[in-house]
mmCIF file of C-alpha atoms in Angstrom:
data_model
loop_
_atom_site.group_PDB
_atom_site.id
_atom_site.type_symbol
_atom_site.label_atom_id
_atom_site.label_comp_id
_atom_site.label_asym_id
_atom_site.label_seq_id
_atom_site.Cartn_x
_atom_site.Cartn_y
_atom_site.Cartn_z
ATOM 1 C CA MET A 13 -9.985 -24.280 -13.735
ATOM 2 C CA GLN A 14 -12.547 -24.833 -11.057
ATOM 3 C CA GLU A 15 -14.397 -21.789 -9.732
ATOM 4 C CA THR A 16 -13.481 -21.162 -6.130
ATOM 5 C CA ARG A 17 -15.655 -19.222 -3.774
ATOM 6 C CA PHE A 18 -14.065 -17.301 -0.925
ATOM 7 C CA ASP A 19 -16.804 -16.276 1.472
ATOM 8 C CA THR A 20 -14.809 -13.620 3.335
ATOM 9 C CA PRO A 21 -11.818 -11.331 2.722
ATOM 10 C CA GLU A 22 -10.038 -13.278 5.459
ATOM 11 C CA ALA A 23 -10.519 -16.511 3.519
ATOM 12 C CA THR A 24 -9.126 -14.912 0.370
ATOM 13 C CA GLU A 25 -6.135 -13.570 2.282
ATOM 14 C CA ALA A 26 -5.471 -16.951 3.884
ATOM 15 C CA ALA A 27 -5.560 -18.557 0.425
ATOM 16 C CA PHE A 28 -3.158 -15.899 -0.881
ATOM 17 C CA TYR A 29 -0.562 -16.770 1.755
ATOM 18 C CA GLN A 30 -1.259 -20.479 1.338
ATOM 19 C CA ALA A 31 -0.505 -20.040 -2.378
ATOM 20 C CA ILE A 32 2.841 -18.417 -1.550
ATOM 21 C CA ALA A 33 3.703 -21.090 1.024
ATOM 22 C CA GLY A 34 2.876 -23.808 -1.481
ATOM 23 C CA ILE A 35 4.200 -21.939 -4.558
ATOM 24 C CA ASP A 36 0.763 -22.828 -5.930
ATOM 25 C CA LEU A 37 0.104 -20.789 -9.054
ATOM 26 C CA ASP A 38 -3.334 -22.288 -9.589
ATOM 27 C CA LEU A 39 -4.508 -21.175 -6.171
ATOM 28 C CA MET A 40 -2.851 -17.777 -6.633
ATOM 29 C CA THR A 41 -4.761 -17.347 -9.893
ATOM 30 C CA ARG A 42 -8.048 -18.117 -8.157
ATOM 31 C CA VAL A 43 -7.294 -15.598 -5.400
ATOM 32 C CA TRP A 44 -6.965 -12.596 -7.684
ATOM 33 C CA SER A 45 -9.759 -10.415 -9.002
ATOM 34 C CA ASP A 46 -11.113 -11.087 -12.455
ATOM 35 C CA GLY A 47 -12.640 -7.628 -12.562
ATOM 36 C CA GLY A 48 -9.863 -6.024 -14.569
ATOM 37 C CA HIS A 49 -8.309 -4.024 -11.753
ATOM 38 C CA ALA A 50 -5.616 -6.292 -10.314
ATOM 39 C CA LEU A 51 -2.710 -4.198 -9.019
ATOM 40 C CA CYS A 52 0.412 -5.655 -7.428
ATOM 41 C CA ILE A 53 3.573 -4.051 -6.081
ATOM 42 C CA HIS A 54 6.200 -6.547 -4.941
ATOM 43 C CA PRO A 55 8.733 -5.257 -2.389
ATOM 44 C CA GLY A 56 11.056 -2.771 -4.035
ATOM 45 C CA SER A 57 9.372 -3.221 -7.380
ATOM 46 C CA GLY A 58 7.182 -1.247 -9.713
ATOM 47 C CA LEU A 59 3.492 -1.560 -10.321
ATOM 48 C CA LEU A 60 1.999 -4.519 -12.137
ATOM 49 C CA ARG A 61 -1.406 -3.784 -13.638
ATOM 50 C CA GLY A 62 -3.927 -6.352 -14.776
ATOM 51 C CA LYS A 63 -4.308 -9.989 -13.861
ATOM 52 C CA PRO A 64 -2.102 -11.382 -16.675
ATOM 53 C CA ALA A 65 0.897 -9.273 -15.592
ATOM 54 C CA VAL A 66 0.272 -9.995 -11.916
ATOM 55 C CA ILE A 67 -0.018 -13.752 -12.394
ATOM 56 C CA GLN A 68 3.036 -13.787 -14.658
ATOM 57 C CA SER A 69 5.031 -12.166 -11.861
ATOM 58 C CA TRP A 70 3.971 -14.887 -9.428
ATOM 59 C CA ARG A 71 4.833 -17.538 -12.036
ATOM 60 C CA ASP A 72 8.325 -16.045 -12.270
ATOM 61 C CA ILE A 73 8.688 -15.913 -8.491
ATOM 62 C CA PHE A 74 7.423 -19.439 -7.928
ATOM 63 C CA SER A 75 9.517 -20.947 -10.743
ATOM 64 C CA ASN A 76 12.670 -19.750 -8.992
ATOM 65 C CA SER A 77 11.654 -20.648 -5.446
ATOM 66 C CA ASN A 78 11.345 -23.479 -3.034
ATOM 67 C CA PRO A 79 8.267 -23.321 -0.812
ATOM 68 C CA PRO A 80 9.065 -20.766 1.890
ATOM 69 C CA VAL A 81 7.848 -20.418 5.435
ATOM 70 C CA ILE A 82 5.499 -17.438 5.517
ATOM 71 C CA GLU A 83 3.538 -16.089 8.430
ATOM 72 C CA TYR A 84 1.308 -13.055 8.487
ATOM 73 C CA ARG A 85 -0.308 -10.956 11.150
ATOM 74 C CA TYR A 86 -3.267 -8.636 10.712
ATOM 75 C CA ILE A 87 -2.504 -5.137 11.966
ATOM 76 C CA ASP A 88 -5.461 -2.945 11.100
ATOM 77 C CA GLY A 89 -8.024 -2.393 8.430
ATOM 78 C CA TYR A 90 -11.212 -0.945 7.102
ATOM 79 C CA GLY A 91 -14.264 -2.254 5.432
ATOM 80 C CA THR A 92 -17.512 -1.173 3.964
ATOM 81 C CA GLY A 93 -19.846 -2.681 1.407
ATOM 82 C CA ASP A 94 -17.931 -4.682 -1.150
ATOM 83 C CA ILE A 95 -14.404 -3.562 -0.256
ATOM 84 C CA ARG A 96 -12.023 -4.466 2.545
ATOM 85 C CA VAL A 97 -8.571 -3.100 3.335
ATOM 86 C CA ARG A 98 -6.209 -5.161 5.465
ATOM 87 C CA LEU A 99 -2.729 -4.101 6.536
ATOM 88 C CA VAL A 100 -0.607 -7.072 7.478
ATOM 89 C CA GLU A 101 2.915 -7.811 8.535
ATOM 90 C CA GLU A 102 4.462 -10.759 6.736
ATOM 91 C CA ARG A 103 7.465 -12.754 7.849
ATOM 92 C CA ILE A 104 9.004 -14.913 5.146
ATOM 93 C CA ARG A 105 12.044 -17.138 5.247
ATOM 94 C CA PRO A 106 13.463 -20.240 3.574
ATOM 95 C CA ARG A 107 12.579 -23.551 5.162
ATOM 96 C CA ASN A 108 15.183 -24.944 7.546
ATOM 97 C CA THR A 109 16.190 -21.479 8.695
ATOM 98 C CA PRO A 110 15.450 -20.046 12.138
ATOM 99 C CA PRO A 111 12.532 -17.628 12.669
ATOM 100 C CA ASP A 112 14.883 -14.679 13.141
ATOM 101 C CA ALA A 113 16.130 -15.214 9.593
ATOM 102 C CA ALA A 114 12.765 -14.015 8.312
ATOM 103 C CA ASN A 115 12.357 -10.919 6.194
ATOM 104 C CA ARG A 116 9.667 -8.596 7.426
ATOM 105 C CA VAL A 117 7.314 -7.184 4.814
ATOM 106 C CA LEU A 118 4.477 -4.711 5.285
ATOM 107 C CA ALA A 119 1.544 -5.252 2.949
ATOM 108 C CA THR A 120 -1.638 -3.405 2.179
ATOM 109 C CA ASN A 121 -4.094 -5.977 0.847
ATOM 110 C CA ILE A 122 -7.368 -4.857 -0.684
ATOM 111 C CA PHE A 123 -10.237 -7.200 -1.425
ATOM 112 C CA LEU A 124 -13.351 -6.734 -3.526
ATOM 113 C CA ARG A 125 -16.503 -8.790 -3.555
ATOM 114 C CA GLU A 126 -17.145 -10.097 -7.033
ATOM 115 C CA GLY A 127 -20.419 -11.928 -7.219
ATOM 116 C CA ARG A 128 -20.434 -14.362 -4.307
ATOM 117 C CA SER A 129 -16.683 -14.454 -3.740
ATOM 118 C CA TRP A 130 -14.105 -12.079 -2.315
ATOM 119 C CA ARG A 131 -10.987 -11.594 -4.440
ATOM 120 C CA MET A 132 -7.674 -9.811 -4.028
ATOM 121 C CA ALA A 133 -7.567 -6.577 -6.014
ATOM 122 C CA VAL A 134 -4.450 -4.876 -4.606
ATOM 123 C CA HIS A 135 -1.303 -6.214 -2.948
ATOM 124 C CA HIS A 136 1.159 -3.435 -2.121
ATOM 125 C CA ALA A 137 4.170 -4.830 -0.283
ATOM 126 C CA SER A 138 7.262 -3.029 0.960
ATOM 127 C CA LEU A 139 10.340 -3.776 3.004
ATOM 128 C CA PRO A 140 10.762 -1.597 6.082
ATOM 129 C CA LEU A 141 14.457 -0.808 6.076
ATOM 130 C CA VAL A 142 14.908 1.865 8.682
ATOM 131 C CA ASP A 143 12.648 1.153 11.621
ATOM 132 C CA ARG A 144 10.381 -1.329 13.287
ATOM 133 C CA THR A 145 6.603 -1.528 13.259
ATOM 134 C CA GLU A 146 6.625 -2.369 16.938
ATOM 135 C CA GLU A 147 7.977 1.093 17.670
ATOM 136 C CA PRO A 148 5.404 3.458 16.226
ATOM 137 C CA ALA A 149 6.637 6.678 17.788
ATOM 138 C CA PRO A 150 9.198 8.436 15.567
ATOM 139 C CA GLU A 151 11.416 9.264 18.527
ATOM 140 C CA HIS A 152 11.970 5.531 18.955
ATOM 141 C CA ARG A 153 13.144 4.994 15.418
ATOM 142 C CA LEU A 154 16.637 3.705 14.929
ATOM 143 C CA HIS A 155 17.727 6.509 12.648
ATOM 144 C CA MET B 18 -7.719 24.778 14.374
ATOM 145 C CA GLN B 19 -10.409 25.504 11.846
ATOM 146 C CA GLU B 20 -12.496 22.568 10.634
ATOM 147 C CA THR B 21 -11.847 21.861 6.985
ATOM 148 C CA ARG B 22 -14.288 20.044 4.791
ATOM 149 C CA PHE B 23 -13.013 18.035 1.850
ATOM 150 C CA ASP B 24 -15.965 17.159 -0.364
ATOM 151 C CA THR B 25 -14.252 14.418 -2.344
ATOM 152 C CA PRO B 26 -11.352 11.973 -1.947
ATOM 153 C CA GLU B 27 -9.666 13.822 -4.801
ATOM 154 C CA ALA B 28 -9.824 17.068 -2.835
ATOM 155 C CA THR B 29 -8.312 15.383 0.207
ATOM 156 C CA GLU B 30 -5.551 13.888 -1.893
ATOM 157 C CA ALA B 31 -4.814 17.227 -3.552
ATOM 158 C CA ALA B 32 -4.568 18.825 -0.096
ATOM 159 C CA PHE B 33 -2.231 16.046 1.047
ATOM 160 C CA TYR B 34 0.219 16.781 -1.761
ATOM 161 C CA GLN B 35 -0.248 20.519 -1.292
ATOM 162 C CA ALA B 36 0.739 20.026 2.353
ATOM 163 C CA ILE B 37 3.923 18.228 1.299
ATOM 164 C CA ALA B 38 4.755 20.862 -1.350
ATOM 165 C CA GLY B 39 4.247 23.606 1.220
ATOM 166 C CA ILE B 40 5.676 21.669 4.201
ATOM 167 C CA ASP B 41 2.395 22.736 5.795
ATOM 168 C CA LEU B 42 1.835 20.737 8.972
ATOM 169 C CA ASP B 43 -1.465 22.421 9.745
ATOM 170 C CA LEU B 44 -2.932 21.378 6.418
ATOM 171 C CA MET B 45 -1.421 17.888 6.769
ATOM 172 C CA THR B 46 -3.136 17.565 10.148
ATOM 173 C CA ARG B 47 -6.488 18.496 8.657
ATOM 174 C CA VAL B 48 -6.056 15.965 5.848
ATOM 175 C CA TRP B 49 -5.736 12.929 8.102
ATOM 176 C CA SER B 50 -8.541 10.915 9.609
ATOM 177 C CA ASP B 51 -9.612 11.653 13.144
ATOM 178 C CA GLY B 52 -11.304 8.289 13.363
ATOM 179 C CA GLY B 53 -8.500 6.519 15.189
ATOM 180 C CA HIS B 54 -7.258 4.451 12.265
ATOM 181 C CA ALA B 55 -4.550 6.567 10.648
ATOM 182 C CA LEU B 56 -1.860 4.325 9.169
ATOM 183 C CA CYS B 57 1.225 5.613 7.357
ATOM 184 C CA ILE B 58 4.196 3.848 5.788
ATOM 185 C CA HIS B 59 6.857 6.196 4.464
ATOM 186 C CA PRO B 60 9.143 4.783 1.738
ATOM 187 C CA GLY B 61 11.438 2.162 3.215
ATOM 188 C CA SER B 62 10.007 2.703 6.675
ATOM 189 C CA GLY B 63 7.896 0.848 9.171
ATOM 190 C CA LEU B 64 4.269 1.341 10.025
ATOM 191 C CA LEU B 65 3.075 4.389 11.942
ATOM 192 C CA ARG B 66 -0.257 3.827 13.676
ATOM 193 C CA GLY B 67 -2.550 6.517 14.973
ATOM 194 C CA LYS B 68 -2.798 10.179 14.078
ATOM 195 C CA PRO B 69 -0.337 11.447 16.729
ATOM 196 C CA ALA B 70 2.457 9.194 15.460
ATOM 197 C CA VAL B 71 1.627 9.939 11.828
ATOM 198 C CA ILE B 72 1.574 13.707 12.318
ATOM 199 C CA GLN B 73 4.774 13.573 14.368
ATOM 200 C CA SER B 74 6.479 11.855 11.447
ATOM 201 C CA TRP B 75 5.409 14.627 9.087
ATOM 202 C CA ARG B 76 6.576 17.227 11.620
ATOM 203 C CA ASP B 77 9.995 15.535 11.611
ATOM 204 C CA ILE B 78 10.090 15.393 7.818
ATOM 205 C CA PHE B 79 8.973 19.003 7.346
ATOM 206 C CA SER B 80 11.332 20.369 9.998
ATOM 207 C CA ASN B 81 14.294 19.028 8.033
ATOM 208 C CA SER B 82 13.081 19.987 4.563
ATOM 209 C CA ASN B 83 12.751 22.841 2.177
ATOM 210 C CA PRO B 84 9.524 22.851 0.168
ATOM 211 C CA PRO B 85 10.005 20.256 -2.582
ATOM 212 C CA VAL B 86 8.529 19.983 -6.021
ATOM 213 C CA ILE B 87 6.030 17.136 -5.935
ATOM 214 C CA GLU B 88 3.794 15.894 -8.710
ATOM 215 C CA TYR B 89 1.424 12.986 -8.604
ATOM 216 C CA ARG B 90 -0.472 10.971 -11.152
ATOM 217 C CA TYR B 91 -3.518 8.829 -10.505
ATOM 218 C CA ILE B 92 -3.038 5.285 -11.788
ATOM 219 C CA ASP B 93 -6.037 3.258 -10.707
ATOM 220 C CA GLY B 94 -8.434 2.852 -7.861
ATOM 221 C CA TYR B 95 -11.597 1.588 -6.321
ATOM 222 C CA GLY B 96 -14.461 3.061 -4.440
ATOM 223 C CA THR B 97 -17.656 2.155 -2.756
ATOM 224 C CA GLY B 98 -19.716 3.786 -0.063
ATOM 225 C CA ASP B 99 -17.526 5.659 2.368
ATOM 226 C CA ILE B 100 -14.140 4.354 1.231
ATOM 227 C CA ARG B 101 -11.921 5.117 -1.753
ATOM 228 C CA VAL B 102 -8.604 3.563 -2.757
ATOM 229 C CA ARG B 103 -6.284 5.494 -5.052
ATOM 230 C CA LEU B 104 -2.945 4.249 -6.360
ATOM 231 C CA VAL B 105 -0.742 7.108 -7.452
ATOM 232 C CA GLU B 106 2.750 7.646 -8.758
ATOM 233 C CA GLU B 107 4.563 10.509 -7.072
ATOM 234 C CA ARG B 108 7.587 12.352 -8.397
ATOM 235 C CA ILE B 109 9.414 14.424 -5.816
ATOM 236 C CA ARG B 110 12.570 16.484 -6.113
ATOM 237 C CA PRO B 111 14.258 19.505 -4.555
ATOM 238 C CA ARG B 112 13.440 22.862 -6.083
ATOM 239 C CA ASN B 113 15.931 24.110 -8.654
ATOM 240 C CA THR B 114 16.670 20.588 -9.863
ATOM 241 C CA PRO B 115 15.613 19.202 -13.248
ATOM 242 C CA PRO B 116 12.555 16.949 -13.570
ATOM 243 C CA ASP B 117 14.688 13.894 -14.209
ATOM 244 C CA ALA B 118 16.213 14.337 -10.747
ATOM 245 C CA ALA B 119 12.878 13.327 -9.232
ATOM 246 C CA ASN B 120 12.462 10.258 -7.077
ATOM 247 C CA ARG B 121 9.581 8.068 -8.120
ATOM 248 C CA VAL B 122 7.344 6.782 -5.338
ATOM 249 C CA LEU B 123 4.351 4.472 -5.610
ATOM 250 C CA ALA B 124 1.623 5.152 -3.075
ATOM 251 C CA THR B 125 -1.602 3.489 -2.077
ATOM 252 C CA ASN B 126 -3.810 6.194 -0.581
ATOM 253 C CA ILE B 127 -7.028 5.250 1.172
ATOM 254 C CA PHE B 128 -9.720 7.745 2.100
ATOM 255 C CA LEU B 129 -12.703 7.450 4.414
ATOM 256 C CA ARG B 130 -15.740 9.668 4.658
ATOM 257 C CA GLU B 131 -16.054 11.014 8.187
ATOM 258 C CA GLY B 132 -19.193 13.033 8.592
ATOM 259 C CA ARG B 133 -19.290 15.458 5.696
ATOM 260 C CA SER B 134 -15.591 15.343 4.843
ATOM 261 C CA TRP B 135 -13.240 12.829 3.255
ATOM 262 C CA ARG B 136 -10.018 12.171 5.149
ATOM 263 C CA MET B 137 -6.853 10.209 4.511
ATOM 264 C CA ALA B 138 -6.762 6.965 6.483
ATOM 265 C CA VAL B 139 -3.852 5.094 4.873
ATOM 266 C CA HIS B 140 -0.770 6.265 3.006
ATOM 267 C CA HIS B 141 1.480 3.359 2.008
ATOM 268 C CA ALA B 142 4.437 4.590 -0.034
ATOM 269 C CA SER B 143 7.331 2.636 -1.477
ATOM 270 C CA LEU B 144 10.297 3.217 -3.744
ATOM 271 C CA PRO B 145 10.399 1.036 -6.842
ATOM 272 C CA LEU B 146 14.040 0.047 -7.059
ATOM 273 C CA VAL B 147 14.190 -2.632 -9.684
ATOM 274 C CA ASP B 148 11.776 -1.801 -12.457
ATOM 275 C CA ARG B 149 9.520 0.801 -13.954
ATOM 276 C CA THR B 150 5.781 1.175 -13.667
ATOM 277 C CA GLU B 151 5.614 1.960 -17.375
ATOM 278 C CA GLU B 152 6.794 -1.573 -18.107
ATOM 279 C CA PRO B 153 4.239 -3.820 -16.492
ATOM 280 C CA ALA B 154 5.275 -7.095 -18.096
ATOM 281 C CA PRO B 155 7.863 -8.931 -15.948
ATOM 282 C CA GLU B 156 9.921 -9.891 -18.990
ATOM 283 C CA HIS B 157 10.676 -6.210 -19.431
ATOM 284 C CA ARG B 158 12.032 -5.743 -15.944
ATOM 285 C CA LEU B 159 15.646 -4.704 -15.597
ATOM 286 C CA HIS B 160 16.619 -7.558 -13.313
#
């Protein structure tokens, strides 16, 4: 497999979502950290530790999927030195469905610089079931 | 309110869970970042941005709760410079219930150093519904 260099955390994140959109396991494998600390929590799921378990989970997901439509929006983040944290809102839906059919997912993505490339080290995704990100004040929640 | 100094991310995290166990809003307020970037996702909920919204959510939670039993276990993490990432498994249950009544929660906690103290900047919590953290390989999942 060819070594891929991602110059910025943003480039790594874009490749991560491109891999999902293209159900591209090779690209997904190149996105993730080789440093032994890959951690992934799919929505509603438990913790996957280590790159082999993480990549196997994506293999399972991709083998049962058609390429979806996925969009993501950066919300907020932090960065210092060789680590970046990015909170994003994802919207994912099957192709040929309208935008309002999309599932919203909130994800905390964490990137580490490994040598000259940034890699994904953590992807923690969850489904917001009871309120909407656009309404941050608790008194506006639906419940 | 008295200024509280947390010398390490671990001390801040311990205070965070102590605040939950004691439904102690004052301590919870001192735990969180004053830097304008507080982000909190409660299990199954949307994103709360900014310390006022985050603290209001804890006020709502504490005002409807008795002090629970909460335990947490560090799983893995990262750190560099003024930022630390800690993934933890929480187990929370009402007092006077057996340990196996606990709800498991997976949380990504992120801490920033602000001046001489470490503060919580991100708490992203989710309920694993379909598998167990102890079984990282996808072929062992229940679904």
